[in-house]
Short mmCIF file of C-alpha atoms in Angstrom, two decimals:
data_model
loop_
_atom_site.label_atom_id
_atom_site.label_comp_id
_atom_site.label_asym_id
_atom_site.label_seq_id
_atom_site.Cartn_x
_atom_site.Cartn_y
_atom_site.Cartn_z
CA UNK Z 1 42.69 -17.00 7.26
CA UNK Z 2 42.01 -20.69 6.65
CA UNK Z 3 38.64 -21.76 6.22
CA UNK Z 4 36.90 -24.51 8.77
CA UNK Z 5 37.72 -26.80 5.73
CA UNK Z 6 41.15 -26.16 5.09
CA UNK Z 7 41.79 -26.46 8.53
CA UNK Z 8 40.06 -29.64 9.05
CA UNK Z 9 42.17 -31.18 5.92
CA UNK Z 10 45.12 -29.91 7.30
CA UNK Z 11 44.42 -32.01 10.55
CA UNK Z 12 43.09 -34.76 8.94
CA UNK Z 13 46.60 -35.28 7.07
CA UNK Z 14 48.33 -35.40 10.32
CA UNK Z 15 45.72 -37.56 11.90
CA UNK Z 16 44.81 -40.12 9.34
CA UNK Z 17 47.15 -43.25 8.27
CA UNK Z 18 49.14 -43.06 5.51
CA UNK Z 19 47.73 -44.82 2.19
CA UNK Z 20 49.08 -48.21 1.64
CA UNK Z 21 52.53 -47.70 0.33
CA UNK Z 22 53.02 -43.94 0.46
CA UNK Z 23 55.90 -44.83 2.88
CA UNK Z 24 58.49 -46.43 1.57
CA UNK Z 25 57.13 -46.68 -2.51
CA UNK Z 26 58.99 -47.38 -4.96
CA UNK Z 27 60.13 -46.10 -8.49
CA UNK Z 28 57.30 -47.32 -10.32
CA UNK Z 29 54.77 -46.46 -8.15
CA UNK Z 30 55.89 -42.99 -7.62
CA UNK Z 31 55.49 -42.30 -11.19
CA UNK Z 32 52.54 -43.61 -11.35
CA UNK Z 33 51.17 -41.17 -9.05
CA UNK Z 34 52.07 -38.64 -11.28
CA UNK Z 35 49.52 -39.66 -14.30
CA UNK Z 36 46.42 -38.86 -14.36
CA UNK Z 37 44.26 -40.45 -17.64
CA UNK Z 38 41.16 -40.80 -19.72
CA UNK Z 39 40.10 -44.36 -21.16
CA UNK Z 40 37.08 -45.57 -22.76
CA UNK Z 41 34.40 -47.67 -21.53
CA UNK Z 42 31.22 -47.86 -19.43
CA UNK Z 43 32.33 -50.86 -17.75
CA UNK Z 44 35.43 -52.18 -16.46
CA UNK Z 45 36.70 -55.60 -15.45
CA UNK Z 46 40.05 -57.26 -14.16
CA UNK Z 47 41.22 -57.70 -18.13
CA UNK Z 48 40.78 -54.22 -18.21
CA UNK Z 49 43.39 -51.87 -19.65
CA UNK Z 50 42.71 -49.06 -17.70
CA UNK Z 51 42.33 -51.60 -14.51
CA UNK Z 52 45.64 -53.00 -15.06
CA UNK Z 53 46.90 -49.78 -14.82
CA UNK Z 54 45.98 -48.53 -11.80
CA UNK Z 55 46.60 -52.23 -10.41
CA UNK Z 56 50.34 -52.39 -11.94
CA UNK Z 57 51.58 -49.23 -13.03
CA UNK Z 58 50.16 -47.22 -9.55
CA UNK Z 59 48.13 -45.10 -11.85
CA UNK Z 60 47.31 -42.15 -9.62
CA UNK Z 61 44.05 -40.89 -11.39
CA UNK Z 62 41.56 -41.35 -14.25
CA UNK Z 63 39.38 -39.18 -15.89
CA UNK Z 64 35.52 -39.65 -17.08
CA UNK Z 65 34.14 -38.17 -19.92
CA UNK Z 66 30.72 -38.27 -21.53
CA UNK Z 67 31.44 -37.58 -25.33
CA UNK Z 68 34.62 -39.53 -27.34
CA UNK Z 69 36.05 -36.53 -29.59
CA UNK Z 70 38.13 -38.68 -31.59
CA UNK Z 71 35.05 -40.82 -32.43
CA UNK Z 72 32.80 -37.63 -32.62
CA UNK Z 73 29.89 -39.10 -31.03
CA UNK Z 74 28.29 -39.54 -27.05
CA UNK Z 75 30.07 -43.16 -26.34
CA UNK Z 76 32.57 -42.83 -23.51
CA UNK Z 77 32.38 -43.38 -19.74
CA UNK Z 78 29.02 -41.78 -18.67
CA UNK Z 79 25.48 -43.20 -19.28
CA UNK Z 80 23.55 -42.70 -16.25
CA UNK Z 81 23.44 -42.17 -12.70
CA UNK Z 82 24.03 -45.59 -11.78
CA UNK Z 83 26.07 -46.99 -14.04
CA UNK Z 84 28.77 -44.09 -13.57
CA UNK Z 85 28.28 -44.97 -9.45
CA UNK Z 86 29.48 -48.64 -10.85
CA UNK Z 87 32.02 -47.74 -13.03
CA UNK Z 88 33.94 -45.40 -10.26
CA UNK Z 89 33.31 -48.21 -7.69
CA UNK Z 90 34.83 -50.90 -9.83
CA UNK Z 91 37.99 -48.11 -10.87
CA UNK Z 92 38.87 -47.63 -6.92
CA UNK Z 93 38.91 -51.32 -6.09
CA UNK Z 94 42.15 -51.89 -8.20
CA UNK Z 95 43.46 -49.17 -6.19
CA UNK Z 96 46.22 -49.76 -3.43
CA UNK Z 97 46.67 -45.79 -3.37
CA UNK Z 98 43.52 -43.79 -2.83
CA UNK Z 99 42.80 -43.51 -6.74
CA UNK Z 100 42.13 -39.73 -7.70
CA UNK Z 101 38.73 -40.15 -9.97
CA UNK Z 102 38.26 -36.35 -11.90
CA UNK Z 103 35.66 -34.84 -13.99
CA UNK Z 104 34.97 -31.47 -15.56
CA UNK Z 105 31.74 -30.21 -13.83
CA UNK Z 106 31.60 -26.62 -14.29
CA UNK Z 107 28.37 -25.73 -15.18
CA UNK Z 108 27.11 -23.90 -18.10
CA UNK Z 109 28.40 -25.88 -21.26
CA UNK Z 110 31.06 -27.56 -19.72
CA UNK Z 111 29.49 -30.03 -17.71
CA UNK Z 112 30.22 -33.78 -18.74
CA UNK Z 113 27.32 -34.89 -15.88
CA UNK Z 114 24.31 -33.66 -17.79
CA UNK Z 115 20.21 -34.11 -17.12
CA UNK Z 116 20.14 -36.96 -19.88
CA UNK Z 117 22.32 -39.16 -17.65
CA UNK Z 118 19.72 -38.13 -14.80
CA UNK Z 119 22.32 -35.78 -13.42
CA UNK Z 120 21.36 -31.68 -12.13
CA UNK Z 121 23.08 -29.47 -14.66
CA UNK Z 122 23.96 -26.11 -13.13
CA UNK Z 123 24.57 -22.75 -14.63
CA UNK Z 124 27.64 -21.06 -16.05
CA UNK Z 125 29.81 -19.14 -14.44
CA UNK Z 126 29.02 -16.53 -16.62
CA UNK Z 127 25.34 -16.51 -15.49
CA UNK Z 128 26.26 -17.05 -11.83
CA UNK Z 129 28.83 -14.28 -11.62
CA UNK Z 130 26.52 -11.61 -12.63
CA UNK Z 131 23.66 -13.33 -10.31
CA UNK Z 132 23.64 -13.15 -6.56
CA UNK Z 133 26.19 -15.40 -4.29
CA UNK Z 134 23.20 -17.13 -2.99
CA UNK Z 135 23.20 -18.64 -6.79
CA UNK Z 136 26.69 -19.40 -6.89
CA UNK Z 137 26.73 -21.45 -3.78
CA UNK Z 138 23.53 -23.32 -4.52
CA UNK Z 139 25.38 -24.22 -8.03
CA UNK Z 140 27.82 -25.81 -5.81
CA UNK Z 141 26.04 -27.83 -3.98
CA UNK Z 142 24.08 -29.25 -6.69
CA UNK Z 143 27.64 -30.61 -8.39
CA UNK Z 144 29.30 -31.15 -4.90
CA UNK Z 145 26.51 -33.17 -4.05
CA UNK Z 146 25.85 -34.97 -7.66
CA UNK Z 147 30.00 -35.61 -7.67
CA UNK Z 148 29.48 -37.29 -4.42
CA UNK Z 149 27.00 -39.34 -4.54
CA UNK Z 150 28.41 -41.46 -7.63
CA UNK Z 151 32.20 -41.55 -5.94
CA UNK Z 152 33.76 -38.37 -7.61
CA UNK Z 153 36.54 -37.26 -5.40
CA UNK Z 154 38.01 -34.79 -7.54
CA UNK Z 155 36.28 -31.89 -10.17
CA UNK Z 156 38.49 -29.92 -12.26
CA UNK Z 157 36.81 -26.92 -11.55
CA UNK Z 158 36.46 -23.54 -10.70
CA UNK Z 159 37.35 -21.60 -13.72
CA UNK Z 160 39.46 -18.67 -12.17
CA UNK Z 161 40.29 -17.19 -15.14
CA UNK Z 162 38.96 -13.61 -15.56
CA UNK Z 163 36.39 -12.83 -18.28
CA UNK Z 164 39.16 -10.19 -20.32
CA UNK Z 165 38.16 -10.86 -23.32
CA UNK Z 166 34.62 -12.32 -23.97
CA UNK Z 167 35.41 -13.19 -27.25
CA UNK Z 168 38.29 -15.64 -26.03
CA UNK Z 169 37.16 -18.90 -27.60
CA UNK Z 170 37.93 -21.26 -25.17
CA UNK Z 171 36.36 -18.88 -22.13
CA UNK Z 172 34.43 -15.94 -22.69
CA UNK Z 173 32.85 -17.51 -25.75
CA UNK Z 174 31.64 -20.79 -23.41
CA UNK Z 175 30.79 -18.48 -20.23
CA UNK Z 176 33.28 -20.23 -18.64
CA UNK Z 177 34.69 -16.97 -16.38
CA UNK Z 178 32.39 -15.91 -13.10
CA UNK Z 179 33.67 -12.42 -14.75
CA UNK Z 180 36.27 -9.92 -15.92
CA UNK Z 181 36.49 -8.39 -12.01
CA UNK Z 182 38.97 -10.60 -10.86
CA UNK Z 183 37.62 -10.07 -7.19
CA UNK Z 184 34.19 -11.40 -8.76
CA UNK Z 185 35.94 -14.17 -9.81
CA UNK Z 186 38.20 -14.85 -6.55
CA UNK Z 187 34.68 -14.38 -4.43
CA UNK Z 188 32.57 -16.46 -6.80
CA UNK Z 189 35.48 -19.49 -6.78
CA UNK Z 190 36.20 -19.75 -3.19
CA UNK Z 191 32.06 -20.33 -3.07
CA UNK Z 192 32.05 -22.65 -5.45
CA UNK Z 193 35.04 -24.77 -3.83
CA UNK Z 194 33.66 -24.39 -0.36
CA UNK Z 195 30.75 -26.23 -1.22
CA UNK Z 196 32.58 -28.55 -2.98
CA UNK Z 197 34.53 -29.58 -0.09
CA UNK Z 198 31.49 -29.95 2.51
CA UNK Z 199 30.77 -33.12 -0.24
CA UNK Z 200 34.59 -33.87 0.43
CA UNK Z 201 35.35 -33.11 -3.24
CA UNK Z 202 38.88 -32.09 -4.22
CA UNK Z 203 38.81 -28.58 -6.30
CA UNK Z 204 40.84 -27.43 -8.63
CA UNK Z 205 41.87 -23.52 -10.06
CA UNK Z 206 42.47 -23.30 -13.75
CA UNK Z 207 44.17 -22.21 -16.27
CA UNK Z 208 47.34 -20.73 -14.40
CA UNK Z 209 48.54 -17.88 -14.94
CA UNK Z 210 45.33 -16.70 -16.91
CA UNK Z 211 43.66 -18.08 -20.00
CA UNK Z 212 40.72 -15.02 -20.43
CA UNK Z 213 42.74 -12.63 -22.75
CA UNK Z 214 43.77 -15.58 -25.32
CA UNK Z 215 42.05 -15.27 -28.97
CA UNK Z 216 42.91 -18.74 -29.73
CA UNK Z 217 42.50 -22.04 -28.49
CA UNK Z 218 45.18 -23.79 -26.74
CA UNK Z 219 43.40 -27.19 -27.71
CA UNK Z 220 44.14 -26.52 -31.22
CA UNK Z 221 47.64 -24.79 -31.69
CA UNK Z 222 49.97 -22.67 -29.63
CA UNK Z 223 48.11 -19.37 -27.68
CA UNK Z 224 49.69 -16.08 -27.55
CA UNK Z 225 49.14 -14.12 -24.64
CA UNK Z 226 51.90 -12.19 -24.56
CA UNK Z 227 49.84 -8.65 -25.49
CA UNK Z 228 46.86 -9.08 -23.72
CA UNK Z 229 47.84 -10.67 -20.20
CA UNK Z 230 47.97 -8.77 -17.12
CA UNK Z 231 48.89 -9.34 -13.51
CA UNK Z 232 45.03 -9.09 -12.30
CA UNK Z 233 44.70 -12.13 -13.73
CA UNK Z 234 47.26 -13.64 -10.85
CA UNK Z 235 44.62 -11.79 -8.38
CA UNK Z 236 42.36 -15.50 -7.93
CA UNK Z 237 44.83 -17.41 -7.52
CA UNK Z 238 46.84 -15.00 -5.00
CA UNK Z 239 43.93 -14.50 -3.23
CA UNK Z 240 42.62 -18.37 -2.82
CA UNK Z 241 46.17 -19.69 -2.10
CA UNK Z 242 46.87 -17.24 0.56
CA UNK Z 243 43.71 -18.02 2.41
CA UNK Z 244 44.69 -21.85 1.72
CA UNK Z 245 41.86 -22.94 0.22
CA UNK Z 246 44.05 -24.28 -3.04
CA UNK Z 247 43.94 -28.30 -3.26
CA UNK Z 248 45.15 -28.31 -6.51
CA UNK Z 249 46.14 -25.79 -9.42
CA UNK Z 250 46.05 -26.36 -13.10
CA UNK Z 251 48.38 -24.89 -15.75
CA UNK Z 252 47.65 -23.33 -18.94
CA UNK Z 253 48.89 -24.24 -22.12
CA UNK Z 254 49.32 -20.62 -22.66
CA UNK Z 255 52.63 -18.93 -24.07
CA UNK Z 256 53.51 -15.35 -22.43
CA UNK Z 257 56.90 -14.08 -23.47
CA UNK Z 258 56.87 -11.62 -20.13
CA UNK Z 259 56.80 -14.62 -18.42
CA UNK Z 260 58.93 -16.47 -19.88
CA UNK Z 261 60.10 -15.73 -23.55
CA UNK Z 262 61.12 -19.70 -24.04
CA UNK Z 263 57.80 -22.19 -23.40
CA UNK Z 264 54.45 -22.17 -22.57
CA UNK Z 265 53.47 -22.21 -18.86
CA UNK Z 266 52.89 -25.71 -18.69
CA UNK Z 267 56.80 -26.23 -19.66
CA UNK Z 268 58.09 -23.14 -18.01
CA UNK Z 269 60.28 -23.43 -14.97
CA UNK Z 270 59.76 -19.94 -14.44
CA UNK Z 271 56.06 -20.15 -14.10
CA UNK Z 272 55.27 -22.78 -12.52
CA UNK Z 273 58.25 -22.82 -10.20
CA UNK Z 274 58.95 -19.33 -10.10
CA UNK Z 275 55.55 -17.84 -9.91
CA UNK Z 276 53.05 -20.28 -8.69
CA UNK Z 277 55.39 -21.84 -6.01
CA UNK Z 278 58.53 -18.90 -5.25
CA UNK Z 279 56.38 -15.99 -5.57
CA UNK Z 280 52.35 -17.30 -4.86
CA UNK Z 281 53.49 -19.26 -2.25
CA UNK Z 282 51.70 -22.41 -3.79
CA UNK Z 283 53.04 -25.94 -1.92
CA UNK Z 284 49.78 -28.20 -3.24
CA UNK Z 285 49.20 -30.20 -6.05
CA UNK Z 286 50.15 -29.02 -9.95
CA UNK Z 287 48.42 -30.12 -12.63
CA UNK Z 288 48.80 -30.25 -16.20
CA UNK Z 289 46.21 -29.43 -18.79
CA UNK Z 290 45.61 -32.06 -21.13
CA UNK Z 291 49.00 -32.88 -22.39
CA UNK Z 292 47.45 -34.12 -25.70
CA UNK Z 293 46.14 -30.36 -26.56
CA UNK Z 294 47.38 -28.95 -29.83
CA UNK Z 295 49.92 -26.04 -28.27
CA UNK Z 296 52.32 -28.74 -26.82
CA UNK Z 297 51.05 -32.19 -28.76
CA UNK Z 298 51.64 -30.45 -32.40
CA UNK Z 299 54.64 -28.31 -30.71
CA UNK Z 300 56.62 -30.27 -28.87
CA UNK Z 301 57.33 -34.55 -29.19
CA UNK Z 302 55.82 -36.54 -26.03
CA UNK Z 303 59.30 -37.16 -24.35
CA UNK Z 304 60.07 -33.44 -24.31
CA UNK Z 305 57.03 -32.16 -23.36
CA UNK Z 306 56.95 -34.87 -20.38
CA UNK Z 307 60.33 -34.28 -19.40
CA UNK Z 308 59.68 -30.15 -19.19
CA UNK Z 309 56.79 -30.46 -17.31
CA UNK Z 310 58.26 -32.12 -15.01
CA UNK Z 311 61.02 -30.39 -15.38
CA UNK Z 312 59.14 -26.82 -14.72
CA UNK Z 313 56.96 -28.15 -11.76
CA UNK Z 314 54.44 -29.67 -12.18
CA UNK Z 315 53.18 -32.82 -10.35
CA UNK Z 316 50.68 -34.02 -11.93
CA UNK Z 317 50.46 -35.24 -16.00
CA UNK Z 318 47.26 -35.16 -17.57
CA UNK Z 319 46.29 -37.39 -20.86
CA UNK Z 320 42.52 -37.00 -21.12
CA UNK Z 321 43.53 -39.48 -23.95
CA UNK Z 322 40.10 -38.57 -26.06
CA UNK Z 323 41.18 -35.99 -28.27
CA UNK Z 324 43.29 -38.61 -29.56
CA UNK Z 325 43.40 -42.07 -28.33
CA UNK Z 326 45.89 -44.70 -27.51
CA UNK Z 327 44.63 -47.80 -25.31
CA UNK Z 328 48.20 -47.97 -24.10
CA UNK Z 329 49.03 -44.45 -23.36
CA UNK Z 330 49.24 -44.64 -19.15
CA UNK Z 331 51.99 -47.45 -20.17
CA UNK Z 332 53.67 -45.56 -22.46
CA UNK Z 333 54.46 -42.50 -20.48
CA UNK Z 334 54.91 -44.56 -17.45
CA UNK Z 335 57.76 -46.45 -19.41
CA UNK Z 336 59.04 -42.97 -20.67
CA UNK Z 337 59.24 -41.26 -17.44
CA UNK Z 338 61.09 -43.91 -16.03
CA UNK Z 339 63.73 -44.10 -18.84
CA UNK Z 340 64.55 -40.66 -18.31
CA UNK Z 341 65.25 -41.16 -14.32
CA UNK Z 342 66.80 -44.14 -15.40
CA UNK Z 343 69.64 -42.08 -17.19
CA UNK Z 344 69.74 -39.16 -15.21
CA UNK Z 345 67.41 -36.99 -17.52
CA UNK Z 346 65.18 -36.65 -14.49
CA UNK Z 347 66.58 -36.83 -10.89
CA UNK Z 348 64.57 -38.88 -8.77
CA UNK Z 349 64.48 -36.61 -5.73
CA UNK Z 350 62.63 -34.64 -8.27
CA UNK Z 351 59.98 -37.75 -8.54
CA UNK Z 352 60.25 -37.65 -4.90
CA UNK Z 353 59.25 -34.33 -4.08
CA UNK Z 354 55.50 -34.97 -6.62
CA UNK Z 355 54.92 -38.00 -4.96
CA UNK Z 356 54.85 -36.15 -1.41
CA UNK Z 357 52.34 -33.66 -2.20
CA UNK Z 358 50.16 -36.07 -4.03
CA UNK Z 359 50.26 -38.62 -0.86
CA UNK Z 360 49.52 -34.96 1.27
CA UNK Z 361 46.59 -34.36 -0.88
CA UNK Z 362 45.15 -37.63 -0.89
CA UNK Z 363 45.64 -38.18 3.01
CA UNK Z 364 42.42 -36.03 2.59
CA UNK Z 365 40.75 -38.54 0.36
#
């Protein structure tokens, strides 16, 4: 059964206006809608790189973070409260689409908001699982609330992935999974993104179909999961998309040869397509992981890997563009996406068919 949210979303997107040019767009901005990107800076401006983007190119979403990884050191987007409120402020008013502004604000040690910037840091979902729900929801209004009040509209969080293997170095290790019941987890989630919404903050589930059995670390080469997945890990996601509390879902970088013995889920047809939409029932918003990540950046060249994801699914292209860097990037895969409807690589009804859900899902912006 739909929660009062879900329900008010849903009538809100029948109710409310369309956003400027979501009728009608064209090429370009359709495919802009489909990036989402990191940039650096504390301040932005009309001359702006990142500015121009979302003012030219339609950029549908950016991405803050607090520390540069290709630098190594605490010099990105987020200083303190006020100066983030500015920055976000100053992003949305080159906007002529609702602009999607994202940040990872799990808790625990993933938490890019943190009590230096003058932010509330919450606990992991590690901690909070095996504490009371009481503690999960309070966690949730903390970074609903903190996400808010600086313009946020978008966290990419709850971890739904189930704690299989607490040695997983990219989960388990990090306390990243509410726990390895995956009815824990689908309890302790649809919490989390209930309080999230009552600060009208878009969630997001990650990393479909299941990232707690990996042993390796999809940011650094390709992840194996083949031997160690199981279906309970689908049991989140089933469970949270049936009740229709989804907004958005987030792929894995993961490679499962049950699933499919070709690509990794982020490229695979039969994942994202078969699974999360044919047999899940999924109709929202997909989202790439970071497309820069080792297990398709070192795998796969940028115009394949683009034209599979889209290819597979998803909607939704994310370049957190810090673990490398490239001032031009939201330019360069704009150009490249648009080359390859150009010449029939990529059909535009395809293009089409992303743009629809994203303008859905930001009608409740």
């Amino acid at each position: 059964m739909r929660t009062r949210f879900a329900a008010l979303l849903l009538l809100a997107c029948c109710l409310l206006p369309a956003p400027a040019l979501a009728h009608g767009a064209d090429l370009d901005t359709m495919i802009g809608q489909m990036i989402l990107a990191g940039f650096r800076g504390f301040t932005v401006n009309q001359r702006s790189t990142i500015v121009r983007d979302i003012r030219e190119r339609h950029l549908g979403g950016v991405i803050l973070f607090d520390y540069d990884m290709f630098w190594g050191a605490g010099q990105r987007n987020i200083r303190s409260v006020e100066q983030v409120r500015r920055l976000v402020k100053d992003l949305k008013a080159g906007a002529d689409i609702p602009l999607l502004v994202a940040v990872d604000q799990e808790g625990g040690k993933v938490q890019r908001l943190k009590a230096r910037y003058g932010f509330r840091e919450t606990p992991s979902a590690a901690d909070l699982g095996a504490g009371s729900d009481d503690a999960v929801r309070e966690a949730g209004v903390v970074v609903g609330a903190d996400l808010s009040s600086v313009g946020f509209n978008l966290n990419f969080a709850p971890v739904v992935d189930v704690n299989v293997d607490p040695d997983s170095p990219a989960i388990g290790r990090l306390g990243r999974s509410f726990s390895s019941d995956p009815e824990r987890v689908a309890r302790c989630a649809g919490i989390f993104m209930d309080e999230l919404h009552r600060a009208r903050v878009l969630s997001c589930l990650k990393h479909f179909p299941g990232h707690g059995s990996a042993g390796t670390d999809s940011h650094k080469g390709l992840t194996d999961v083949t031997a160690t997945w199981s279906g309970a890990e689908l049991i989140p996601y089933r469970e949270l998309i049936a009740a229709g509390r989804a907004d958005m879902v987030m792929t894995a970088h993961i490679f499962n040869a049950r699933l499919d013995p070709d690509y990794p889920a982020t490229l695979s047809k039969k994942v994202i397509t078969g699974l999360l939409r044919g047999e899940l029932g999924f109709d929202g918003v997909i989202v790439t992981d970071d497309m820069d990540m080792g297990a398709i950046a070192d795998e796969y060249g940028r115009r394949e890997a683009v034209r599979r994801a889209i290819e597979a699914g998803a909607d939704i292209l994310l370049f957190g563009n810090n673990l490398s860097f490239d001032e031009h990037i939201v330019e360069k895969v704009h150009a490249l996406i648009r080359s390859m409807v150009d010449d029939g690589t990529i059909p535009k009804a395809r293009i089409e068919a992303s743009f629809a859900r994203i303008m859905r899902l930001k009608r409740s912006l």
